[in-house]
Amino acid sequence: MGSRLPLEGVRILDLSRALAGPYATALLADLGAEVIKTESIKGGDSSRSWPPFENDHSLYFDSANRNKSSIAIDFYTPGGRELLWQMAVGSDVVVENFRPGVLAVMGLDPDALRKAKPGIIIASVSGFGATGPLSQAPGLDQVAQGMTGLMSVTGADADNMYRVGVPIIDMVAGINTALGIAAALVGRNGTGVGMEVSTSLLETGLALGAFQGQKYLSTGEVPEPQGNNHPVLSPYGVFRTADIPVIIAVGNQKQWRDACGLLGDPELADNVDYATGKLRNVNRAALKVALEDLLARRTAGEWLPLLRGAAIPAGPIYNFEQAFADPQVRSLEMVQTVHRADGSPLPLVRGPISVDRHAPQVRKAPPVLGEDTLAVLAGLGLSPEQVAGLVDAGIVLAAPGTTADAGVGATP
């Protein structure tokens, strides 16, 4: 990549685990930040033990920890806490997703950190926020999906509500955290003073309610699941063709008229039951039958090029094998292969944010626990004797076969 990445020179002490925090720091690492994933010597990030597995490697962990270095520290020894403090004040950003107050218990009180280094940025993700009766309760994605209403609008109907198939609130909380950090870095450029930014799964999930939440607040009407139909637009959803179902999304009046003509029934556009978007939504069940009768005349493979050619959004329903094989996905080079420390190849989905027309690169495979401990300590200015003393005392863990000159953030 020819151009400088926007976050080069920014050092992040990443104390987060599982998904929300690691997803945030992966995005920041894609954009050039040096992310030092700082883990407990006692097993590290909890997601290292979560399936699915490839041999001994957690693919859950691998999916959110590209482009990072790993140091393993005993957080509960005086030496470990002293090292944590040294790493924190040597960083631009500290990211954590412990329960509120735990960071201070670990010896990294936010007020003390900001006094020692006024420019430091502290970013936190919690389950339920810093105040309120649930502030100390543990929170996970599906709990938040249930509590924020997202599950209540996802599924076949009101009797069959489902979680989203990926931890969507964790991931969007990570995006929110990365955005907050980026904003705080910009703010610091003007003032020289850091900030504390935070979000929670509960806040993120409620914000994701968008117009569904607004519908309740403004009308008192409680939204219900609409299956694979868009909750307010029609025709917008899944429709049967002569072979397999497709997704068709009609978002305005022009697209509606164009779709009717393309499907072979231009007079349908003027049917009094479907003449406006509001009427189409009210009469969506009958409209779906009428459209599927027309769509049954051709296969999905025949319809999709025609619909796209008419600027009507449409697409297939893929499984992941089909998604990764799609020519558009391949052309974007979304999958990049790197090699882990043990030499095994690992195909990873790259980050989604391009800079100066360059897609992000997976520069380093997700690290094994303590893979970069020696290099990180050397980077802090510790002598070989000091590093050896920390290892021998059990204050830090260095993965077997690693060396101090391996280089933090080195390309595999």
GROMACS .gro file of C-alpha atoms in nm:
model
  412
    1MET     CA    1   0.000   0.000   0.000
    2GLY     CA    2   0.160   0.322  -0.116
    3SER     CA    3  -0.008   0.583   0.104
    4ARG     CA    4   0.034   0.628   0.476
    5LEU     CA    5  -0.246   0.478   0.683
    6PRO     CA    6  -0.435   0.738   0.888
    7LEU     CA    7  -0.364   0.581   1.229
    8GLU     CA    8   0.005   0.504   1.183
    9GLY     CA    9   0.192   0.614   1.493
   10VAL     CA   10  -0.106   0.556   1.724
   11ARG     CA   11  -0.039   0.292   1.991
   12ILE     CA   12  -0.333   0.111   2.149
   13LEU     CA   13  -0.320  -0.096   2.466
   14ASP     CA   14  -0.600  -0.346   2.404
   15LEU     CA   15  -0.726  -0.506   2.724
   16SER     CA   16  -1.053  -0.620   2.568
   17ARG     CA   17  -1.166  -0.975   2.506
   18ALA     CA   18  -1.441  -1.175   2.334
   19LEU     CA   19  -1.582  -0.967   2.045
   20ALA     CA   20  -1.696  -0.605   2.092
   21GLY     CA   21  -1.359  -0.464   2.198
   22PRO     CA   22  -1.146  -0.687   1.974
   23TYR     CA   23  -1.367  -0.601   1.675
   24ALA     CA   24  -1.305  -0.231   1.745
   25THR     CA   25  -0.930  -0.271   1.770
   26ALA     CA   26  -0.916  -0.489   1.458
   27LEU     CA   27  -1.074  -0.203   1.261
   28LEU     CA   28  -0.825   0.043   1.411
   29ALA     CA   29  -0.536  -0.191   1.332
   30ASP     CA   30  -0.658  -0.212   0.970
   31LEU     CA   31  -0.621   0.167   0.961
   32GLY     CA   32  -0.260   0.153   1.078
   33ALA     CA   33  -0.275   0.166   1.460
   34GLU     CA   34  -0.026  -0.047   1.653
   35VAL     CA   35  -0.249  -0.266   1.866
   36ILE     CA   36  -0.089  -0.452   2.156
   37LYS     CA   37  -0.336  -0.715   2.269
   38THR     CA   38  -0.263  -0.748   2.639
   39GLU     CA   39  -0.398  -1.073   2.784
   40SER     CA   40  -0.405  -1.256   3.112
   41ILE     CA   41  -0.129  -1.509   3.152
   42LYS     CA   42  -0.403  -1.752   3.264
   43GLY     CA   43  -0.545  -1.853   2.927
   44GLY     CA   44  -0.570  -1.514   2.761
   45ASP     CA   45  -0.875  -1.385   2.577
   46SER     CA   46  -1.171  -1.608   2.666
   47SER     CA   47  -1.259  -1.643   2.299
   48ARG     CA   48  -0.939  -1.844   2.246
   49SER     CA   49  -1.136  -2.137   2.390
   50TRP     CA   50  -1.450  -2.083   2.177
   51PRO     CA   51  -1.538  -2.294   1.873
   52PRO     CA   52  -1.523  -2.338   1.581
   53PHE     CA   53  -1.171  -2.479   1.583
   54GLU     CA   54  -0.910  -2.560   1.323
   55ASN     CA   55  -0.678  -2.796   1.507
   56ASP     CA   56  -0.595  -2.598   1.823
   57HIS     CA   57  -0.680  -2.259   1.675
   58SER     CA   58  -1.007  -2.088   1.767
   59LEU     CA   59  -1.152  -1.947   1.446
   60TYR     CA   60  -1.380  -1.728   1.659
   61PHE     CA   61  -1.067  -1.562   1.800
   62ASP     CA   62  -0.897  -1.552   1.461
   63SER     CA   63  -1.189  -1.369   1.300
   64ALA     CA   64  -1.142  -1.056   1.514
   65ASN     CA   65  -0.771  -1.035   1.601
   66ARG     CA   66  -0.582  -0.970   1.278
   67ASN     CA   67  -0.295  -0.721   1.267
   68LYS     CA   68  -0.231  -0.731   1.643
   69SER     CA   69   0.054  -0.825   1.876
   70SER     CA   70   0.000  -1.032   2.191
   71ILE     CA   71   0.167  -0.996   2.529
   72ALA     CA   72   0.060  -1.216   2.821
   73ILE     CA   73   0.087  -1.071   3.173
   74ASP     CA   74  -0.014  -1.183   3.521
   75PHE     CA   75  -0.252  -0.896   3.600
   76TYR     CA   76  -0.270  -0.982   3.969
   77THR     CA   77   0.094  -0.950   4.072
   78PRO     CA   78   0.263  -0.623   4.170
   79GLY     CA   79   0.512  -0.669   3.888
   80GLY     CA   80   0.237  -0.734   3.639
   81ARG     CA   81   0.043  -0.426   3.745
   82GLU     CA   82   0.355  -0.212   3.728
   83LEU     CA   83   0.413  -0.336   3.375
   84LEU     CA   84   0.051  -0.267   3.281
   85TRP     CA   85   0.082   0.088   3.409
   86GLN     CA   86   0.402   0.141   3.212
   87MET     CA   87   0.236   0.013   2.896
   88ALA     CA   88  -0.073   0.226   2.952
   89VAL     CA   89   0.112   0.557   2.995
   90GLY     CA   90   0.319   0.466   2.689
   91SER     CA   91   0.006   0.431   2.477
   92ASP     CA   92  -0.226   0.677   2.307
   93VAL     CA   93  -0.539   0.472   2.375
   94VAL     CA   94  -0.648   0.213   2.631
   95VAL     CA   95  -0.941  -0.009   2.528
   96GLU     CA   96  -1.126  -0.228   2.778
   97ASN     CA   97  -1.457  -0.409   2.811
   98PHE     CA   98  -1.458  -0.510   3.177
   99ARG     CA   99  -1.748  -0.429   3.407
  100PRO     CA  100  -1.742  -0.063   3.519
  101GLY     CA  101  -1.480  -0.016   3.792
  102VAL     CA  102  -1.267  -0.322   3.712
  103LEU     CA  103  -1.004  -0.114   3.531
  104ALA     CA  104  -0.934   0.076   3.854
  105VAL     CA  105  -0.912  -0.251   4.049
  106MET     CA  106  -0.642  -0.360   3.802
  107GLY     CA  107  -0.437  -0.055   3.894
  108LEU     CA  108  -0.537   0.151   3.590
  109ASP     CA  109  -0.774   0.403   3.746
  110PRO     CA  110  -0.886   0.632   3.462
  111ASP     CA  111  -0.845   0.949   3.671
  112ALA     CA  112  -0.492   0.849   3.770
  113LEU     CA  113  -0.404   0.762   3.411
  114ARG     CA  114  -0.528   1.096   3.280
  115LYS     CA  115  -0.340   1.279   3.554
  116ALA     CA  116  -0.021   1.096   3.461
  117LYS     CA  117  -0.082   1.141   3.087
  118PRO     CA  118  -0.342   1.409   3.004
  119GLY     CA  119  -0.350   1.308   2.638
  120ILE     CA  120  -0.449   0.947   2.695
  121ILE     CA  121  -0.780   0.823   2.551
  122ILE     CA  122  -0.969   0.557   2.746
  123ALA     CA  123  -1.238   0.363   2.560
  124SER     CA  124  -1.479   0.130   2.737
  125VAL     CA  125  -1.748  -0.115   2.628
  126SER     CA  126  -1.979  -0.262   2.891
  127GLY     CA  127  -2.291  -0.473   2.891
  128PHE     CA  128  -2.542  -0.224   3.030
  129GLY     CA  129  -2.365   0.110   3.076
  130ALA     CA  130  -2.183   0.278   3.363
  131THR     CA  131  -2.489   0.365   3.572
  132GLY     CA  132  -2.816   0.201   3.670
  133PRO     CA  133  -2.922  -0.120   3.846
  134LEU     CA  134  -2.759  -0.346   3.585
  135SER     CA  135  -2.429  -0.160   3.555
  136GLN     CA  136  -2.239  -0.441   3.729
  137ALA     CA  137  -2.423  -0.725   3.557
  138PRO     CA  138  -2.243  -0.926   3.289
  139GLY     CA  139  -2.381  -0.875   2.940
  140LEU     CA  140  -2.350  -1.074   2.620
  141ASP     CA  141  -2.479  -1.017   2.270
  142GLN     CA  142  -2.791  -1.233   2.274
  143VAL     CA  143  -2.899  -1.095   2.610
  144ALA     CA  144  -2.877  -0.749   2.458
  145GLN     CA  145  -3.060  -0.861   2.144
  146GLY     CA  146  -3.343  -0.979   2.366
  147MET     CA  147  -3.356  -0.676   2.594
  148THR     CA  148  -3.336  -0.409   2.324
  149GLY     CA  149  -3.622  -0.533   2.105
  150LEU     CA  150  -3.411  -0.660   1.816
  151MET     CA  151  -3.522  -1.020   1.863
  152SER     CA  152  -3.884  -0.904   1.879
  153VAL     CA  153  -3.868  -0.785   1.517
  154THR     CA  154  -3.656  -1.074   1.384
  155GLY     CA  155  -3.816  -1.403   1.286
  156ALA     CA  156  -4.115  -1.554   1.112
  157ASP     CA  157  -4.385  -1.399   1.332
  158ALA     CA  158  -4.460  -1.292   1.689
  159ASP     CA  159  -4.454  -1.655   1.804
  160ASN     CA  160  -4.120  -1.728   1.638
  161MET     CA  161  -3.862  -1.465   1.727
  162TYR     CA  162  -3.494  -1.525   1.648
  163ARG     CA  163  -3.155  -1.384   1.729
  164VAL     CA  164  -2.956  -1.242   1.440
  165GLY     CA  165  -2.724  -1.513   1.306
  166VAL     CA  166  -2.405  -1.328   1.408
  167PRO     CA  167  -2.336  -1.128   1.730
  168ILE     CA  168  -2.457  -0.810   1.564
  169ILE     CA  169  -2.473  -0.594   1.876
  170ASP     CA  170  -2.120  -0.692   1.980
  171MET     CA  171  -1.993  -0.602   1.635
  172VAL     CA  172  -2.176  -0.269   1.608
  173ALA     CA  173  -2.067  -0.182   1.963
  174GLY     CA  174  -1.714  -0.242   1.835
  175ILE     CA  175  -1.777  -0.010   1.540
  176ASN     CA  176  -1.917   0.254   1.778
  177THR     CA  177  -1.609   0.219   1.997
  178ALA     CA  178  -1.373   0.258   1.703
  179LEU     CA  179  -1.567   0.566   1.592
  180GLY     CA  180  -1.547   0.714   1.942
  181ILE     CA  181  -1.172   0.654   1.954
  182ALA     CA  182  -1.119   0.811   1.611
  183ALA     CA  183  -1.325   1.115   1.719
  184ALA     CA  184  -1.126   1.146   2.043
  185LEU     CA  185  -0.798   1.132   1.851
  186VAL     CA  186  -0.917   1.416   1.628
  187GLY     CA  187  -1.029   1.613   1.932
  188ARG     CA  188  -0.694   1.562   2.101
  189ASN     CA  189  -0.517   1.707   1.798
  190GLY     CA  190  -0.685   2.038   1.874
  191THR     CA  191  -0.660   2.043   2.254
  192GLY     CA  192  -0.380   1.806   2.350
  193VAL     CA  193  -0.619   1.655   2.603
  194GLY     CA  194  -0.753   1.303   2.585
  195MET     CA  195  -1.107   1.189   2.651
  196GLU     CA  196  -1.298   0.894   2.789
  197VAL     CA  197  -1.538   0.739   2.538
  198SER     CA  198  -1.777   0.458   2.613
  199THR     CA  199  -2.070   0.260   2.486
  200SER     CA  200  -2.256  -0.050   2.594
  201LEU     CA  201  -2.435  -0.340   2.432
  202LEU     CA  202  -2.765  -0.209   2.567
  203GLU     CA  203  -2.717   0.140   2.423
  204THR     CA  204  -2.595   0.004   2.092
  205GLY     CA  205  -2.887  -0.238   2.060
  206LEU     CA  206  -3.144   0.032   2.134
  207ALA     CA  207  -2.982   0.262   1.877
  208LEU     CA  208  -2.999  -0.021   1.622
  209GLY     CA  209  -3.377  -0.022   1.658
  210ALA     CA  210  -3.385   0.274   1.415
  211PHE     CA  211  -3.735   0.330   1.272
  212GLN     CA  212  -3.876   0.030   1.458
  213GLY     CA  213  -3.801   0.190   1.792
  214GLN     CA  214  -3.917   0.526   1.662
  215LYS     CA  215  -4.244   0.370   1.549
  216TYR     CA  216  -4.321   0.266   1.905
  217LEU     CA  217  -4.207   0.596   2.060
  218SER     CA  218  -4.417   0.807   1.823
  219THR     CA  219  -4.728   0.593   1.772
  220GLY     CA  220  -4.735   0.352   2.066
  221GLU     CA  221  -4.761   0.064   1.818
  222VAL     CA  222  -4.534  -0.229   1.903
  223PRO     CA  223  -4.356  -0.365   1.591
  224GLU     CA  224  -4.367  -0.738   1.519
  225PRO     CA  225  -4.152  -0.966   1.301
  226GLN     CA  226  -4.232  -0.965   0.930
  227GLY     CA  227  -4.030  -1.269   0.832
  228ASN     CA  228  -3.824  -1.197   0.521
  229ASN     CA  229  -4.036  -0.899   0.422
  230HIS     CA  230  -3.920  -0.545   0.484
  231PRO     CA  231  -4.122  -0.412   0.777
  232VAL     CA  232  -4.245  -0.096   0.600
  233LEU     CA  233  -4.164  -0.117   0.227
  234SER     CA  234  -4.328  -0.339  -0.035
  235PRO     CA  235  -4.244  -0.514  -0.256
  236TYR     CA  236  -3.921  -0.563  -0.065
  237GLY     CA  237  -3.826  -0.913   0.045
  238VAL     CA  238  -3.791  -1.271  -0.072
  239PHE     CA  239  -3.989  -1.392  -0.375
  240ARG     CA  240  -4.013  -1.733  -0.544
  241THR     CA  241  -3.907  -1.772  -0.907
  242ALA     CA  242  -3.922  -2.074  -1.138
  243ASP     CA  243  -3.638  -2.235  -0.943
  244ILE     CA  244  -3.495  -2.060  -0.636
  245PRO     CA  245  -3.604  -1.756  -0.433
  246VAL     CA  246  -3.449  -1.413  -0.484
  247ILE     CA  247  -3.450  -1.084  -0.297
  248ILE     CA  248  -3.611  -0.792  -0.476
  249ALA     CA  249  -3.615  -0.444  -0.322
  250VAL     CA  250  -3.841  -0.175  -0.468
  251GLY     CA  251  -3.772   0.149  -0.288
  252ASN     CA  252  -3.956   0.416  -0.486
  253GLN     CA  253  -4.234   0.479  -0.736
  254LYS     CA  254  -4.012   0.472  -1.044
  255GLN     CA  255  -3.869   0.135  -0.946
  256TRP     CA  256  -4.223   0.009  -0.889
  257ARG     CA  257  -4.334   0.105  -1.241
  258ASP     CA  258  -4.013  -0.027  -1.395
  259ALA     CA  259  -4.049  -0.357  -1.209
  260CYS     CA  260  -4.406  -0.409  -1.328
  261GLY     CA  261  -4.305  -0.350  -1.688
  262LEU     CA  262  -4.001  -0.573  -1.661
  263LEU     CA  263  -4.201  -0.856  -1.506
  264GLY     CA  264  -4.451  -0.840  -1.793
  265ASP     CA  265  -4.752  -0.665  -1.634
  266PRO     CA  266  -4.717  -0.285  -1.668
  267GLU     CA  267  -5.085  -0.237  -1.579
  268LEU     CA  268  -5.015  -0.373  -1.231
  269ALA     CA  269  -4.841  -0.043  -1.151
  270ASP     CA  270  -5.176   0.140  -1.174
  271ASN     CA  271  -5.381  -0.114  -0.980
  272VAL     CA  272  -5.570   0.087  -0.718
  273ASP     CA  273  -5.458  -0.153  -0.445
  274TYR     CA  274  -5.090  -0.096  -0.522
  275ALA     CA  275  -5.077   0.259  -0.657
  276THR     CA  276  -4.876   0.404  -0.367
  277GLY     CA  277  -4.611   0.277  -0.132
  278LYS     CA  278  -4.852   0.294   0.159
  279LEU     CA  279  -5.113   0.088  -0.027
  280ARG     CA  280  -4.854  -0.167  -0.135
  281ASN     CA  281  -4.751  -0.213   0.226
  282VAL     CA  282  -5.113  -0.255   0.343
  283ASN     CA  283  -5.186  -0.508   0.065
  284ARG     CA  284  -4.847  -0.678   0.067
  285ALA     CA  285  -4.981  -1.036   0.097
  286ALA     CA  286  -5.189  -1.014  -0.220
  287LEU     CA  287  -4.912  -0.826  -0.400
  288LYS     CA  288  -4.661  -1.098  -0.317
  289VAL     CA  289  -4.890  -1.360  -0.477
  290ALA     CA  290  -4.930  -1.147  -0.790
  291LEU     CA  291  -4.557  -1.089  -0.826
  292GLU     CA  292  -4.463  -1.453  -0.767
  293ASP     CA  293  -4.707  -1.557  -1.042
  294LEU     CA  294  -4.509  -1.334  -1.278
  295LEU     CA  295  -4.169  -1.441  -1.145
  296ALA     CA  296  -4.258  -1.809  -1.192
  297ARG     CA  297  -4.215  -1.764  -1.567
  298ARG     CA  298  -3.833  -1.752  -1.545
  299THR     CA  299  -3.547  -1.873  -1.329
  300ALA     CA  300  -3.356  -1.664  -1.080
  301GLY     CA  301  -3.055  -1.669  -1.312
  302GLU     CA  302  -3.267  -1.510  -1.585
  303TRP     CA  303  -3.440  -1.253  -1.365
  304LEU     CA  304  -3.146  -1.112  -1.172
  305PRO     CA  305  -2.952  -0.962  -1.468
  306LEU     CA  306  -3.274  -0.807  -1.598
  307LEU     CA  307  -3.366  -0.655  -1.262
  308ARG     CA  308  -3.018  -0.523  -1.201
  309GLY     CA  309  -3.003  -0.389  -1.555
  310ALA     CA  310  -3.315  -0.187  -1.477
  311ALA     CA  311  -3.149  -0.048  -1.159
  312ILE     CA  312  -3.383  -0.246  -0.935
  313PRO     CA  313  -3.187  -0.386  -0.638
  314ALA     CA  314  -3.200  -0.766  -0.649
  315GLY     CA  315  -2.986  -1.058  -0.547
  316PRO     CA  316  -2.970  -1.426  -0.453
  317ILE     CA  317  -2.974  -1.581  -0.107
  318TYR     CA  318  -2.628  -1.732  -0.062
  319ASN     CA  319  -2.474  -1.960   0.192
  320PHE     CA  320  -2.117  -1.866   0.286
  321GLU     CA  321  -1.963  -2.099   0.029
  322GLN     CA  322  -2.160  -1.928  -0.244
  323ALA     CA  323  -2.094  -1.581  -0.103
  324PHE     CA  324  -1.718  -1.623  -0.110
  325ALA     CA  325  -1.736  -1.769  -0.463
  326ASP     CA  326  -1.932  -1.475  -0.605
  327PRO     CA  327  -1.738  -1.288  -0.878
  328GLN     CA  328  -1.805  -0.951  -0.714
  329VAL     CA  329  -1.668  -1.072  -0.381
  330ARG     CA  330  -1.364  -1.218  -0.556
  331SER     CA  331  -1.303  -0.895  -0.745
  332LEU     CA  332  -1.291  -0.704  -0.416
  333GLU     CA  333  -1.028  -0.951  -0.285
  334MET     CA  334  -1.210  -0.972   0.044
  335VAL     CA  335  -1.027  -1.289   0.148
  336GLN     CA  336  -0.654  -1.269   0.218
  337THR     CA  337  -0.435  -1.558   0.333
  338VAL     CA  338  -0.165  -1.514   0.596
  339HIS     CA  339   0.038  -1.763   0.796
  340ARG     CA  340   0.021  -1.816   1.170
  341ALA     CA  341   0.332  -1.845   1.387
  342ASP     CA  342   0.322  -2.224   1.344
  343GLY     CA  343   0.327  -2.186   0.965
  344SER     CA  344  -0.034  -2.290   0.906
  345PRO     CA  345  -0.219  -2.089   0.640
  346LEU     CA  346  -0.520  -1.886   0.748
  347PRO     CA  347  -0.765  -1.726   0.504
  348LEU     CA  348  -0.919  -1.417   0.664
  349VAL     CA  349  -1.181  -1.164   0.563
  350ARG     CA  350  -0.999  -0.831   0.535
  351GLY     CA  351  -1.127  -0.511   0.691
  352PRO     CA  352  -1.408  -0.328   0.512
  353ILE     CA  353  -1.266   0.030   0.505
  354SER     CA  354  -1.053   0.140   0.210
  355VAL     CA  355  -0.823   0.444   0.226
  356ASP     CA  356  -0.712   0.638  -0.082
  357ARG     CA  357  -0.872   0.367  -0.296
  358HIS     CA  358  -0.659   0.098  -0.133
  359ALA     CA  359  -0.828  -0.189   0.050
  360PRO     CA  360  -0.681  -0.275   0.392
  361GLN     CA  361  -0.429  -0.554   0.416
  362VAL     CA  362  -0.407  -0.833   0.670
  363ARG     CA  363  -0.047  -0.764   0.767
  364LYS     CA  364  -0.020  -1.009   1.056
  365ALA     CA  365  -0.205  -1.325   1.149
  366PRO     CA  366  -0.393  -1.335   1.481
  367PRO     CA  367  -0.127  -1.405   1.743
  368VAL     CA  368  -0.093  -1.702   1.973
  369LEU     CA  369  -0.096  -1.611   2.341
  370GLY     CA  370   0.228  -1.430   2.424
  371GLU     CA  371   0.356  -1.443   2.067
  372ASP     CA  372   0.497  -1.090   2.090
  373THR     CA  373   0.571  -1.065   2.464
  374LEU     CA  374   0.949  -1.043   2.419
  375ALA     CA  375   0.926  -0.794   2.133
  376VAL     CA  376   0.682  -0.571   2.322
  377LEU     CA  377   0.901  -0.569   2.633
  378ALA     CA  378   1.208  -0.490   2.424
  379GLY     CA  379   1.013  -0.206   2.265
  380LEU     CA  380   0.948  -0.064   2.612
  381GLY     CA  381   1.323  -0.031   2.658
  382LEU     CA  382   1.367  -0.323   2.897
  383SER     CA  383   1.706  -0.491   2.890
  384PRO     CA  384   1.739  -0.859   2.802
  385GLU     CA  385   1.813  -0.927   3.169
  386GLN     CA  386   1.498  -0.746   3.282
  387VAL     CA  387   1.289  -0.933   3.027
  388ALA     CA  388   1.436  -1.267   3.134
  389GLY     CA  389   1.362  -1.179   3.497
  390LEU     CA  390   0.994  -1.112   3.418
  391VAL     CA  391   0.966  -1.440   3.231
  392ASP     CA  392   1.143  -1.639   3.502
  393ALA     CA  393   0.925  -1.482   3.773
  394GLY     CA  394   0.609  -1.584   3.587
  395ILE     CA  395   0.497  -1.222   3.550
  396VAL     CA  396   0.483  -1.256   3.172
  397LEU     CA  397   0.447  -1.546   2.933
  398ALA     CA  398   0.639  -1.571   2.608
  399ALA     CA  399   0.516  -1.818   2.349
  400PRO     CA  400   0.773  -2.092   2.275
  401GLY     CA  401   1.008  -2.011   1.991
  402THR     CA  402   0.959  -1.633   2.002
  403THR     CA  403   1.246  -1.385   2.019
  404ALA     CA  404   1.281  -1.024   2.127
  405ASP     CA  405   1.385  -0.916   1.778
  406ALA     CA  406   1.075  -1.064   1.612
  407GLY     CA  407   0.935  -0.713   1.574
  408VAL     CA  408   0.599  -0.593   1.699
  409GLY     CA  409   0.349  -0.591   1.415
  410ALA     CA  410   0.586  -0.768   1.177
  411THR     CA  411   0.440  -0.907   0.858
  412PRO     CA  412   0.419  -1.289   0.873
   0.00000   0.00000   0.00000
